[in-house]
Amino acid sequence: MSSSIEQLAKEFAPLAVKEMVQLPPALVPKPAPAPKPAAAPAAAKPAAVPADPSVVGRVIPNPPSVAPTPAPKPAVAAAPKPAPAPAAPPPPPPKPVQIWKFEDKGLHLEVTVEPANVVAAAEIMDRHGFAIDAVTGMDWPTQGLLEVIYDFLHFQTGERVAYRARIARNDPKIATISKVFPGADWHERETHDFFGINFVGHRDLSPFMLPDDATYHPLLKDFKA
Amino acid sequence: MNIPQLIPVGDPSAETFTINLGPQHPATHGVLRVKLEMDGEFIVNAQPVPGYIHRMHEKMGENRTYAQYLPNTSRIDYLSAMTYTHAFVGAVEKAAKIEVPLRAEYIRVITSELNRISSHLVGWGAWIMDLGGFTPILYAFDDREKILDLLEAITGSRLTYCYYRFGGVCDDVDQTFIDGCKAFVPYMRERMKMYKKLVTGNIIFRKRVEGIGPISAEMCRKYGACGPVLRGSGVNYDVRKAEPYSIYNQFDFDIPVYQECDSLARYLVRMDEIEQSLRIIEQACAKIPEGPFQGKVPRILKLPVGDTCFATECGRGRLLVRITSDGKEEAYRIRLRTPCFTNLSLFEEASQGMMLADAISLMASLDLVIPDIDR
């Protein structure tokens, strides 16, 4: 990993959250046992232990109980032999400032920042000459959270950095970064459309992709058409 | 005879009026509306209003399996369907760690580059038609037809190809296709010479694009512009080189970059890119290996928990696919960051103070595909 990524990681460290909620993995155990009791857990369970690591050749932690169903097929098909070895040490939980291998994630650096720090983080990106790639949202109804994800790329070095901020689902408010990156204007407006996140200080949050009279937010998980 | 006297109302020079360009205007290349605040012939503010053909592709990704979602990806930017499908299968392959056989990678590169040429040809013809020259689009569609015939023979479709599969492609190519590609390269090179004579050196065309619609490299960075727009502003960025995917790092090709930042620079980037794509096709056809065209893929595809990003260089620029999986058969969230969306987002700033006819030239130089903006 290039030194500039480590430098960036250091600069991001004060902005990052102290306590990291493991979002995608934390989500799974809750819905997994509840909605599908009849999804043949008996057949899947025994295979789960050897199979899980074969799926998990990656950095994101995947608790052993997490994915019982994907287990059997890859285990037989891909690699039953190397499976037991990595099974023992569970992968470490992602840190608030996480340096990834690009080949695994398509990202070099991922940071979870405090929601109050998104503008400061955008300024770091601006100072280092990064270009804005995208801003988008993510809905985590079980945890009562909404997530805003900011993607950046560097034209000269090809580095990819993403940072995310998590806000309460019942009062989704976050500062706009469109003053730093005017390109975020449209992305934020679209995110407001789809998730109802209120970007404080944004010049115009009227419906963008949706019809002018839209009052719904279709990418929320509880949206019913 | 009683002639009514003109009564001056306010200061006429400070008076502006609002008109709509579109949503059904030929120069917007689709269903895009631009709210123009005009001071005479000059634009005070031009605000694009997208969303007329919004289809919520991202939500569709959440309620169908990865394989079921595959055809959606070719319908976002219908002109470069191959590269869009490539981005999606690439993201899934990266997350699921699916190996792609070498022959399939070669087929992907050849078809992607053919698709890029056909996409540039449509953009080229339509652009000049926006500026009032009707002839070039007929030549462009004639040449594009050759590409469509080649691709139709192997994919079965002419526009919205769903040819790539997780771990490979859906069907092997035969020698007829390879020979057809080999024959197409010198044919297209000859045509490019003719295009240069017909359009690039044409004084009427040059007056409409030279120095028109300046977009600085700094503006590109602030707005996340990509593709030929970015390279026409002197930034040497191409996803094929910066984040090499597939087997692009095995080919010898250049990234055309022009420093002029005007519409002509963006035009020249596209014309040079056709030549570079021909170079890649030539090399790929020469050394395409024998072997399987489809790798081993689990019957029920479930991605491990977490995020995966994968970007490809499409005809119009960088397409980023971000898949978030919670371990089920469907994605938890699919984010599509499309090139036309960011390229159009700088139109409001770039078009300020321009004459309306020049703004049309600027908009055409962005090479917009509206379904790509609206998704």
Short mmCIF file of N, CA, C and O in Angstrom, two decimals, chain A residues 91-162:
data_model
loop_
_atom_site.label_atom_id
_atom_site.label_comp_id
_atom_site.label_asym_id
_atom_site.label_seq_id
_atom_site.Cartn_x
_atom_site.Cartn_y
_atom_site.Cartn_z
N PRO A 91 -12.14 -13.69 11.42
CA PRO A 91 -11.53 -12.47 10.89
C PRO A 91 -11.79 -11.29 11.81
O PRO A 91 -12.85 -11.21 12.43
N PRO A 92 -10.84 -10.38 11.93
CA PRO A 92 -11.02 -9.26 12.85
C PRO A 92 -12.14 -8.34 12.37
O PRO A 92 -12.35 -8.22 11.16
N PRO A 93 -12.84 -7.73 13.29
CA PRO A 93 -13.90 -6.80 12.87
C PRO A 93 -13.29 -5.60 12.16
O PRO A 93 -12.15 -5.24 12.45
N PRO A 94 -14.01 -5.00 11.24
CA PRO A 94 -13.44 -3.85 10.53
C PRO A 94 -13.25 -2.69 11.49
O PRO A 94 -14.06 -2.45 12.38
N LYS A 95 -12.15 -1.99 11.27
CA LYS A 95 -11.85 -0.87 12.14
C LYS A 95 -12.52 0.38 11.58
O LYS A 95 -12.88 0.42 10.41
N PRO A 96 -12.65 1.42 12.40
CA PRO A 96 -13.21 2.67 11.87
C PRO A 96 -12.39 3.21 10.71
O PRO A 96 -12.93 3.78 9.78
N VAL A 97 -11.07 3.03 10.78
CA VAL A 97 -10.22 3.41 9.65
C VAL A 97 -9.62 2.12 9.12
O VAL A 97 -8.77 1.51 9.77
N GLN A 98 -10.07 1.69 7.96
CA GLN A 98 -9.70 0.38 7.47
C GLN A 98 -9.00 0.52 6.12
O GLN A 98 -9.55 1.09 5.19
N ILE A 99 -7.78 0.00 6.05
CA ILE A 99 -7.07 -0.04 4.77
C ILE A 99 -7.35 -1.40 4.14
O ILE A 99 -7.11 -2.44 4.74
N TRP A 100 -7.90 -1.38 2.93
CA TRP A 100 -8.24 -2.64 2.24
C TRP A 100 -7.23 -2.93 1.16
O TRP A 100 -6.54 -2.03 0.68
N LYS A 101 -7.23 -4.19 0.74
CA LYS A 101 -6.49 -4.53 -0.48
C LYS A 101 -7.41 -4.24 -1.66
O LYS A 101 -8.56 -4.70 -1.69
N PHE A 102 -6.90 -3.49 -2.62
CA PHE A 102 -7.76 -3.06 -3.72
C PHE A 102 -8.36 -4.24 -4.46
O PHE A 102 -9.51 -4.20 -4.90
N GLU A 103 -7.60 -5.33 -4.60
CA GLU A 103 -8.10 -6.48 -5.36
C GLU A 103 -9.32 -7.09 -4.69
O GLU A 103 -10.16 -7.70 -5.35
N ASP A 104 -9.41 -6.93 -3.36
CA ASP A 104 -10.53 -7.55 -2.65
C ASP A 104 -11.79 -6.71 -2.70
O ASP A 104 -12.89 -7.23 -2.88
N LYS A 105 -11.62 -5.41 -2.51
CA LYS A 105 -12.80 -4.58 -2.27
C LYS A 105 -13.03 -3.53 -3.35
O LYS A 105 -14.08 -2.92 -3.39
N GLY A 106 -12.03 -3.26 -4.18
CA GLY A 106 -12.15 -2.14 -5.10
C GLY A 106 -11.97 -0.81 -4.40
O GLY A 106 -12.41 0.22 -4.89
N LEU A 107 -11.34 -0.86 -3.23
CA LEU A 107 -11.16 0.34 -2.41
C LEU A 107 -9.79 0.27 -1.76
O LEU A 107 -9.28 -0.81 -1.49
N HIS A 108 -9.18 1.41 -1.52
CA HIS A 108 -7.93 1.41 -0.78
C HIS A 108 -8.15 1.73 0.70
O HIS A 108 -7.51 1.17 1.56
N LEU A 109 -9.05 2.68 0.94
CA LEU A 109 -9.24 3.12 2.32
C LEU A 109 -10.72 3.35 2.57
O LEU A 109 -11.42 3.91 1.72
N GLU A 110 -11.18 2.87 3.70
CA GLU A 110 -12.57 3.09 4.05
C GLU A 110 -12.62 3.56 5.49
O GLU A 110 -12.02 2.96 6.37
N VAL A 111 -13.34 4.66 5.71
CA VAL A 111 -13.38 5.27 7.03
C VAL A 111 -14.83 5.44 7.43
O VAL A 111 -15.67 5.80 6.59
N THR A 112 -15.13 5.17 8.69
CA THR A 112 -16.44 5.49 9.22
C THR A 112 -16.27 6.72 10.11
O THR A 112 -15.62 6.64 11.15
N VAL A 113 -16.82 7.84 9.67
CA VAL A 113 -16.60 9.08 10.41
C VAL A 113 -17.83 9.44 11.23
O VAL A 113 -18.93 8.94 10.98
N GLU A 114 -17.61 10.30 12.22
CA GLU A 114 -18.74 10.85 12.97
C GLU A 114 -19.56 11.71 12.00
O GLU A 114 -18.99 12.43 11.18
N PRO A 115 -20.88 11.67 12.10
CA PRO A 115 -21.69 12.45 11.16
C PRO A 115 -21.35 13.94 11.16
O PRO A 115 -21.48 14.60 10.14
N ALA A 116 -20.87 14.43 12.31
CA ALA A 116 -20.56 15.87 12.37
C ALA A 116 -19.31 16.20 11.56
O ALA A 116 -19.04 17.36 11.29
N ASN A 117 -18.54 15.16 11.18
CA ASN A 117 -17.23 15.41 10.56
C ASN A 117 -17.23 15.25 9.05
O ASN A 117 -16.16 15.26 8.44
N VAL A 118 -18.39 15.09 8.41
CA VAL A 118 -18.36 14.77 6.98
C VAL A 118 -17.76 15.92 6.17
O VAL A 118 -17.05 15.68 5.20
N VAL A 119 -18.02 17.15 6.56
CA VAL A 119 -17.47 18.27 5.79
C VAL A 119 -15.96 18.34 5.98
O VAL A 119 -15.21 18.54 5.02
N ALA A 120 -15.51 18.14 7.22
CA ALA A 120 -14.06 18.13 7.47
C ALA A 120 -13.40 17.02 6.66
O ALA A 120 -12.31 17.21 6.10
N ALA A 121 -14.05 15.88 6.57
CA ALA A 121 -13.49 14.77 5.79
C ALA A 121 -13.43 15.13 4.31
O ALA A 121 -12.45 14.83 3.62
N ALA A 122 -14.48 15.81 3.82
CA ALA A 122 -14.47 16.24 2.42
C ALA A 122 -13.35 17.22 2.17
O ALA A 122 -12.71 17.21 1.10
N GLU A 123 -13.07 18.04 3.18
CA GLU A 123 -11.97 19.01 3.00
C GLU A 123 -10.62 18.29 2.93
O GLU A 123 -9.73 18.72 2.18
N ILE A 124 -10.47 17.23 3.70
CA ILE A 124 -9.24 16.44 3.59
C ILE A 124 -9.09 15.91 2.17
O ILE A 124 -8.05 16.01 1.52
N MET A 125 -10.19 15.37 1.65
CA MET A 125 -10.17 14.83 0.29
C MET A 125 -9.82 15.91 -0.72
O MET A 125 -9.03 15.71 -1.64
N ASP A 126 -10.40 17.08 -0.52
CA ASP A 126 -10.15 18.20 -1.43
C ASP A 126 -8.68 18.61 -1.39
O ASP A 126 -8.05 18.85 -2.40
N ARG A 127 -8.15 18.66 -0.16
CA ARG A 127 -6.77 19.10 0.01
C ARG A 127 -5.80 18.16 -0.69
O ARG A 127 -4.77 18.57 -1.20
N HIS A 128 -6.13 16.86 -0.69
CA HIS A 128 -5.24 15.89 -1.31
C HIS A 128 -5.52 15.71 -2.79
O HIS A 128 -4.98 14.78 -3.41
N GLY A 129 -6.39 16.53 -3.35
CA GLY A 129 -6.61 16.47 -4.79
C GLY A 129 -7.50 15.34 -5.24
O GLY A 129 -7.44 14.93 -6.40
N PHE A 130 -8.34 14.82 -4.36
CA PHE A 130 -9.25 13.76 -4.77
C PHE A 130 -10.45 14.35 -5.51
O PHE A 130 -10.82 15.50 -5.30
N ALA A 131 -11.02 13.56 -6.38
CA ALA A 131 -12.23 13.96 -7.08
C ALA A 131 -13.41 13.20 -6.51
O ALA A 131 -13.26 12.07 -6.05
N ILE A 132 -14.56 13.84 -6.53
CA ILE A 132 -15.74 13.15 -5.98
C ILE A 132 -16.21 12.09 -6.97
O ILE A 132 -16.19 12.30 -8.18
N ASP A 133 -16.56 10.95 -6.44
CA ASP A 133 -17.04 9.87 -7.29
C ASP A 133 -18.55 9.74 -7.15
O ASP A 133 -19.26 9.80 -8.13
N ALA A 134 -19.01 9.60 -5.92
CA ALA A 134 -20.44 9.44 -5.72
C ALA A 134 -20.78 9.67 -4.27
O ALA A 134 -19.92 9.56 -3.39
N VAL A 135 -22.03 10.01 -4.03
CA VAL A 135 -22.58 10.03 -2.68
C VAL A 135 -23.84 9.20 -2.74
O VAL A 135 -24.62 9.32 -3.68
N THR A 136 -24.00 8.33 -1.79
CA THR A 136 -25.21 7.53 -1.81
C THR A 136 -25.60 7.14 -0.40
O THR A 136 -24.90 7.44 0.55
N GLY A 137 -26.73 6.49 -0.28
CA GLY A 137 -27.23 6.11 1.04
C GLY A 137 -27.37 4.62 1.18
O GLY A 137 -27.14 3.85 0.24
N MET A 138 -27.73 4.23 2.38
CA MET A 138 -27.96 2.81 2.67
C MET A 138 -28.91 2.79 3.87
O MET A 138 -28.78 3.60 4.77
N ASP A 139 -29.83 1.87 3.83
CA ASP A 139 -30.84 1.81 4.89
C ASP A 139 -30.61 0.59 5.77
O ASP A 139 -30.47 -0.52 5.26
N TRP A 140 -30.57 0.80 7.07
CA TRP A 140 -30.42 -0.32 8.03
C TRP A 140 -31.57 -0.23 9.02
O TRP A 140 -31.39 0.24 10.14
N PRO A 141 -32.75 -0.69 8.64
CA PRO A 141 -33.91 -0.49 9.52
C PRO A 141 -33.79 -1.22 10.85
O PRO A 141 -34.24 -0.73 11.87
N THR A 142 -33.16 -2.42 10.83
CA THR A 142 -33.06 -3.19 12.06
C THR A 142 -32.27 -2.44 13.12
O THR A 142 -32.58 -2.49 14.31
N GLN A 143 -31.24 -1.73 12.68
CA GLN A 143 -30.41 -0.98 13.62
C GLN A 143 -30.92 0.44 13.81
O GLN A 143 -30.36 1.19 14.60
N GLY A 144 -31.96 0.82 13.06
CA GLY A 144 -32.47 2.18 13.16
C GLY A 144 -31.49 3.21 12.64
O GLY A 144 -31.43 4.33 13.13
N LEU A 145 -30.72 2.80 11.63
CA LEU A 145 -29.69 3.71 11.11
C LEU A 145 -29.87 3.94 9.62
O LEU A 145 -30.38 3.09 8.89
N LEU A 146 -29.44 5.11 9.20
CA LEU A 146 -29.25 5.38 7.78
C LEU A 146 -27.78 5.70 7.59
O LEU A 146 -27.16 6.30 8.47
N GLU A 147 -27.25 5.29 6.46
CA GLU A 147 -25.84 5.48 6.23
C GLU A 147 -25.67 6.33 4.98
O GLU A 147 -26.40 6.15 4.00
N VAL A 148 -24.76 7.28 5.04
CA VAL A 148 -24.41 8.03 3.83
C VAL A 148 -22.98 7.65 3.47
O VAL A 148 -22.09 7.68 4.31
N ILE A 149 -22.79 7.25 2.21
CA ILE A 149 -21.48 6.78 1.76
C ILE A 149 -20.93 7.76 0.74
O ILE A 149 -21.61 8.09 -0.23
N TYR A 150 -19.73 8.22 0.98
CA TYR A 150 -19.07 9.17 0.07
C TYR A 150 -17.90 8.45 -0.59
O TYR A 150 -17.02 7.95 0.10
N ASP A 151 -17.93 8.42 -1.92
CA ASP A 151 -16.84 7.77 -2.67
C ASP A 151 -15.97 8.83 -3.32
O ASP A 151 -16.48 9.80 -3.89
N PHE A 152 -14.67 8.62 -3.25
CA PHE A 152 -13.73 9.54 -3.88
C PHE A 152 -12.71 8.75 -4.68
O PHE A 152 -12.42 7.59 -4.38
N LEU A 153 -12.16 9.41 -5.69
CA LEU A 153 -11.07 8.78 -6.44
C LEU A 153 -10.04 9.84 -6.76
O LEU A 153 -10.33 11.04 -6.74
N HIS A 154 -8.84 9.37 -7.04
CA HIS A 154 -7.76 10.30 -7.39
C HIS A 154 -7.38 10.06 -8.84
O HIS A 154 -7.09 8.95 -9.24
N PHE A 155 -7.40 11.14 -9.64
CA PHE A 155 -7.14 10.98 -11.07
C PHE A 155 -5.69 10.59 -11.35
O PHE A 155 -5.41 9.91 -12.32
N GLN A 156 -4.76 11.08 -10.53
CA GLN A 156 -3.36 10.83 -10.85
C GLN A 156 -2.87 9.50 -10.27
O GLN A 156 -2.21 8.74 -10.95
N THR A 157 -3.21 9.23 -9.02
CA THR A 157 -2.70 8.02 -8.40
C THR A 157 -3.66 6.83 -8.54
O THR A 157 -3.25 5.70 -8.31
N GLY A 158 -4.89 7.10 -8.90
CA GLY A 158 -5.87 6.02 -9.02
C GLY A 158 -6.33 5.48 -7.68
O GLY A 158 -6.93 4.40 -7.62
N GLU A 159 -6.07 6.20 -6.59
CA GLU A 159 -6.49 5.72 -5.28
C GLU A 159 -7.98 5.90 -5.09
O GLU A 159 -8.58 6.86 -5.59
N ARG A 160 -8.56 4.97 -4.36
CA ARG A 160 -10.00 5.04 -4.09
C ARG A 160 -10.22 5.11 -2.59
O ARG A 160 -9.72 4.27 -1.84
N VAL A 161 -10.95 6.10 -2.16
CA VAL A 161 -11.24 6.28 -0.75
C VAL A 161 -12.75 6.42 -0.59
O VAL A 161 -13.40 7.09 -1.40
N ALA A 162 -13.31 5.77 0.41
CA ALA A 162 -14.72 5.96 0.71
C ALA A 162 -14.85 6.22 2.19
O ALA A 162 -14.13 5.64 2.99
#
